[in-house]
Amino acid sequence: MDHNNKRGDAEQNSFWQIIEGAGKHAARDPATMAELLEDRFADAGDDALRGFQQQQLVAASTRLYSWRHAAAADMACGPVDDDGFTDWRSWVITLGRESFERIAADPDNLADIDDLTAGCAGAGELFGAAVSGIYYARHGDQDDTFPVLEPGDSAPPSGYPLNGTEPLEVTLPRPAKRT
């Protein structure tokens, strides 16, 4: 394993330790987890903010940016727009590494989550914006160099757009049985 991979693994482990710690102290409530992130990063340097945001939070959210994940969000929440899908992806991250990895690998694993609707109605919005909010409070919101969670970005989600071309019950059978 080369030095960059070791550093990347260490950064990813650190990211998930932060998420797990916040989740434990906040009973996985995304709004309370956002407050804990704000407290943790209040005095952090810009490089630390940028690293957490871009190399970890945005990267994790991007792993959930697929048509099947969008279909899972729609199934749990009803139709979600781009902002709602961004917030839903942030909520999935608040579930912790194990749940995130299972849902990232296959959105049908959303069925393993007790409350499928917990990520609806903007539940992950504050969490997803916590670190960027610190940066923008320091530098103003005109700085377009800081990585943010984009609702939809300029490219469509990855994978074939199953939603609308195949019944959701076929695309995601396990969550379909629960909704």
CSV table of C-alpha atoms in Angstrom, one decimal:
chain,number,residue,atom,x,y,z
A,1,MET,CA,0.0,0.0,0.0
A,2,ASP,CA,1.5,3.3,-0.9
A,3,HIS,CA,1.7,6.4,1.3
A,4,ASN,CA,-1.3,8.2,-0.4
A,5,ASN,CA,-3.6,5.2,0.1
A,6,LYS,CA,-2.5,4.9,3.8
A,7,ARG,CA,-3.2,8.6,4.3
A,8,GLY,CA,-6.6,8.3,2.5
A,9,ASP,CA,-7.6,5.3,4.6
A,10,ALA,CA,-6.5,7.2,7.8
A,11,GLU,CA,-8.6,10.3,6.7
A,12,GLN,CA,-11.6,8.1,5.9
A,13,ASN,CA,-11.3,6.3,9.3
A,14,SER,CA,-11.0,9.7,11.0
A,15,PHE,CA,-14.1,10.9,9.2
A,16,TRP,CA,-16.2,7.9,10.2
A,17,GLN,CA,-14.9,8.2,13.8
A,18,ILE,CA,-16.2,11.7,13.9
A,19,ILE,CA,-19.6,10.6,12.4
A,20,GLU,CA,-19.9,7.7,14.8
A,21,GLY,CA,-19.0,9.8,17.8
A,22,ALA,CA,-21.5,12.5,16.8
A,23,GLY,CA,-24.1,9.9,16.1
A,24,LYS,CA,-23.6,8.2,19.5
A,25,HIS,CA,-23.9,11.5,21.4
A,26,ALA,CA,-26.8,12.7,19.4
A,27,ALA,CA,-28.8,9.4,19.2
A,28,ARG,CA,-28.3,9.7,15.4
A,29,ASP,CA,-30.4,12.9,15.2
A,30,PRO,CA,-29.0,14.8,12.2
A,31,ALA,CA,-29.7,18.3,13.6
A,32,THR,CA,-28.0,17.5,16.9
A,33,MET,CA,-25.1,15.8,14.9
A,34,ALA,CA,-24.8,19.1,12.9
A,35,GLU,CA,-24.4,21.0,16.2
A,36,LEU,CA,-21.7,18.6,17.4
A,37,LEU,CA,-19.9,19.0,14.1
A,38,GLU,CA,-20.1,22.8,14.4
A,39,ASP,CA,-18.7,22.6,17.9
A,40,ARG,CA,-15.9,20.3,16.8
A,41,PHE,CA,-14.8,22.3,13.8
A,42,ALA,CA,-15.5,25.9,15.2
A,43,ASP,CA,-11.8,26.5,15.7
A,44,ALA,CA,-10.5,24.3,12.9
A,45,GLY,CA,-8.3,25.8,10.2
A,46,ASP,CA,-9.6,26.2,6.7
A,47,ASP,CA,-7.6,23.2,5.5
A,48,ALA,CA,-9.2,20.9,8.0
A,49,LEU,CA,-12.7,22.2,7.0
A,50,ARG,CA,-11.9,21.7,3.4
A,51,GLY,CA,-10.5,18.2,4.0
A,52,PHE,CA,-13.5,17.1,6.0
A,53,GLN,CA,-15.9,18.6,3.5
A,54,GLN,CA,-14.4,17.6,0.1
A,55,GLN,CA,-12.3,14.5,0.8
A,56,GLN,CA,-14.9,12.9,3.0
A,57,LEU,CA,-18.4,14.3,3.2
A,58,VAL,CA,-18.7,15.2,-0.5
A,59,ALA,CA,-17.0,12.0,-1.5
A,60,ALA,CA,-19.4,9.9,0.6
A,61,SER,CA,-22.4,11.8,-0.7
A,62,THR,CA,-21.2,11.2,-4.3
A,63,ARG,CA,-21.1,7.5,-3.7
A,64,LEU,CA,-24.9,7.7,-3.1
A,65,TYR,CA,-25.5,9.7,-6.3
A,66,SER,CA,-27.1,7.1,-8.5
A,67,TRP,CA,-30.5,6.5,-10.0
A,68,ARG,CA,-31.2,3.5,-7.7
A,69,HIS,CA,-30.4,5.6,-4.6
A,70,ALA,CA,-32.7,8.3,-5.9
A,71,ALA,CA,-35.4,5.7,-6.4
A,72,ALA,CA,-34.8,4.6,-2.8
A,73,ALA,CA,-35.2,8.1,-1.6
A,74,ASP,CA,-38.4,8.5,-3.6
A,75,MET,CA,-39.7,5.2,-2.3
A,76,ALA,CA,-39.1,6.2,1.4
A,77,CYS,CA,-40.1,9.9,1.1
A,78,GLY,CA,-42.3,10.2,-1.9
A,79,PRO,CA,-40.9,12.2,-4.9
A,80,VAL,CA,-37.8,14.1,-3.9
A,81,ASP,CA,-36.4,17.0,-5.8
A,82,ASP,CA,-32.6,17.6,-6.2
A,83,ASP,CA,-32.3,19.4,-2.8
A,84,GLY,CA,-34.3,16.6,-1.1
A,85,PHE,CA,-32.1,14.0,-2.6
A,86,THR,CA,-29.0,15.8,-1.4
A,87,ASP,CA,-30.5,16.0,2.1
A,88,TRP,CA,-31.4,12.3,2.0
A,89,ARG,CA,-27.8,11.4,1.1
A,90,SER,CA,-26.6,13.4,4.0
A,91,TRP,CA,-29.0,11.6,6.3
A,92,VAL,CA,-27.7,8.2,5.0
A,93,ILE,CA,-24.2,9.4,6.1
A,94,THR,CA,-25.5,10.1,9.6
A,95,LEU,CA,-26.5,6.5,9.9
A,96,GLY,CA,-22.8,5.6,10.4
A,97,ARG,CA,-20.2,3.7,8.4
A,98,GLU,CA,-21.7,0.2,8.5
A,99,SER,CA,-25.2,1.3,7.3
A,100,PHE,CA,-23.8,3.8,4.9
A,101,GLU,CA,-21.5,1.1,3.3
A,102,ARG,CA,-24.4,-1.3,3.0
A,103,ILE,CA,-26.7,1.3,1.4
A,104,ALA,CA,-24.0,2.6,-0.9
A,105,ALA,CA,-23.3,-0.9,-2.1
A,106,ASP,CA,-27.0,-1.6,-2.7
A,107,PRO,CA,-29.8,0.8,-2.0
A,108,ASP,CA,-32.1,-2.2,-1.5
A,109,ASN,CA,-30.4,-2.5,1.9
A,110,LEU,CA,-32.3,0.6,3.0
A,111,ALA,CA,-34.8,-1.9,4.1
A,112,ASP,CA,-32.6,-2.7,7.0
A,113,ILE,CA,-33.1,0.7,8.5
A,114,ASP,CA,-35.9,0.8,11.2
A,115,ASP,CA,-37.5,4.1,10.1
A,116,LEU,CA,-37.4,4.5,6.3
A,117,THR,CA,-39.0,8.0,6.5
A,118,ALA,CA,-36.4,9.4,9.0
A,119,GLY,CA,-34.4,10.8,6.1
A,120,CYS,CA,-37.3,12.7,4.6
A,121,ALA,CA,-38.3,16.3,5.0
A,122,GLY,CA,-34.8,17.7,4.9
A,123,ALA,CA,-33.6,15.6,7.9
A,124,GLY,CA,-29.9,15.7,6.7
A,125,GLU,CA,-29.8,19.3,5.5
A,126,LEU,CA,-28.3,20.9,8.7
A,127,PHE,CA,-25.8,18.0,9.0
A,128,GLY,CA,-24.7,18.3,5.4
A,129,ALA,CA,-24.2,22.1,5.7
A,130,ALA,CA,-22.6,22.2,9.2
A,131,VAL,CA,-18.9,22.4,8.1
A,132,SER,CA,-19.5,24.6,5.1
A,133,GLY,CA,-21.5,27.0,7.3
A,134,ILE,CA,-18.4,27.5,9.4
A,135,TYR,CA,-16.3,28.2,6.3
A,136,TYR,CA,-18.9,30.6,4.8
A,137,ALA,CA,-19.3,32.4,8.2
A,138,ARG,CA,-15.6,33.2,8.0
A,139,HIS,CA,-15.2,34.0,4.3
A,140,GLY,CA,-18.7,34.9,3.0
A,141,ASP,CA,-20.8,32.8,0.7
A,142,GLN,CA,-19.3,34.3,-2.4
A,143,ASP,CA,-16.3,31.9,-2.2
A,144,ASP,CA,-17.0,29.3,-4.8
A,145,THR,CA,-13.8,27.3,-4.2
A,146,PHE,CA,-15.2,25.6,-1.1
A,147,PRO,CA,-16.7,22.2,-1.9
A,148,VAL,CA,-20.3,21.9,-1.1
A,149,LEU,CA,-22.9,19.2,-1.4
A,150,GLU,CA,-24.6,20.0,-4.7
A,151,PRO,CA,-28.2,19.2,-5.3
A,152,GLY,CA,-27.9,17.4,-8.6
A,153,ASP,CA,-24.7,19.0,-9.8
A,154,SER,CA,-24.5,19.3,-13.6
A,155,ALA,CA,-24.5,15.6,-14.3
A,156,PRO,CA,-27.4,13.2,-13.8
A,157,PRO,CA,-27.0,10.4,-11.2
A,158,SER,CA,-24.9,7.5,-12.3
A,159,GLY,CA,-26.3,4.3,-13.6
A,160,TYR,CA,-29.3,3.7,-15.8
A,161,PRO,CA,-32.4,5.7,-14.8
A,162,LEU,CA,-34.5,2.9,-13.5
A,163,ASN,CA,-37.1,5.2,-11.9
A,164,GLY,CA,-39.9,5.5,-14.3
A,165,THR,CA,-38.8,2.8,-16.6
A,166,GLU,CA,-39.2,-0.1,-14.2
A,167,PRO,CA,-41.5,-0.4,-11.3
A,168,LEU,CA,-39.8,0.6,-8.0
A,169,GLU,CA,-41.0,-2.7,-6.5
A,170,VAL,CA,-38.7,-4.5,-9.0
A,171,THR,CA,-35.9,-2.0,-8.6
A,172,LEU,CA,-35.9,-2.1,-4.8
A,173,PRO,CA,-38.0,-5.1,-3.7
A,174,ARG,CA,-37.0,-5.1,0.0
A,175,PRO,CA,-37.9,-1.4,0.8
A,176,ALA,CA,-41.0,-1.8,-1.4
A,177,LYS,CA,-42.3,-4.5,1.0
A,178,ARG,CA,-42.0,-2.0,3.9
A,179,THR,CA,-43.7,1.0,2.2
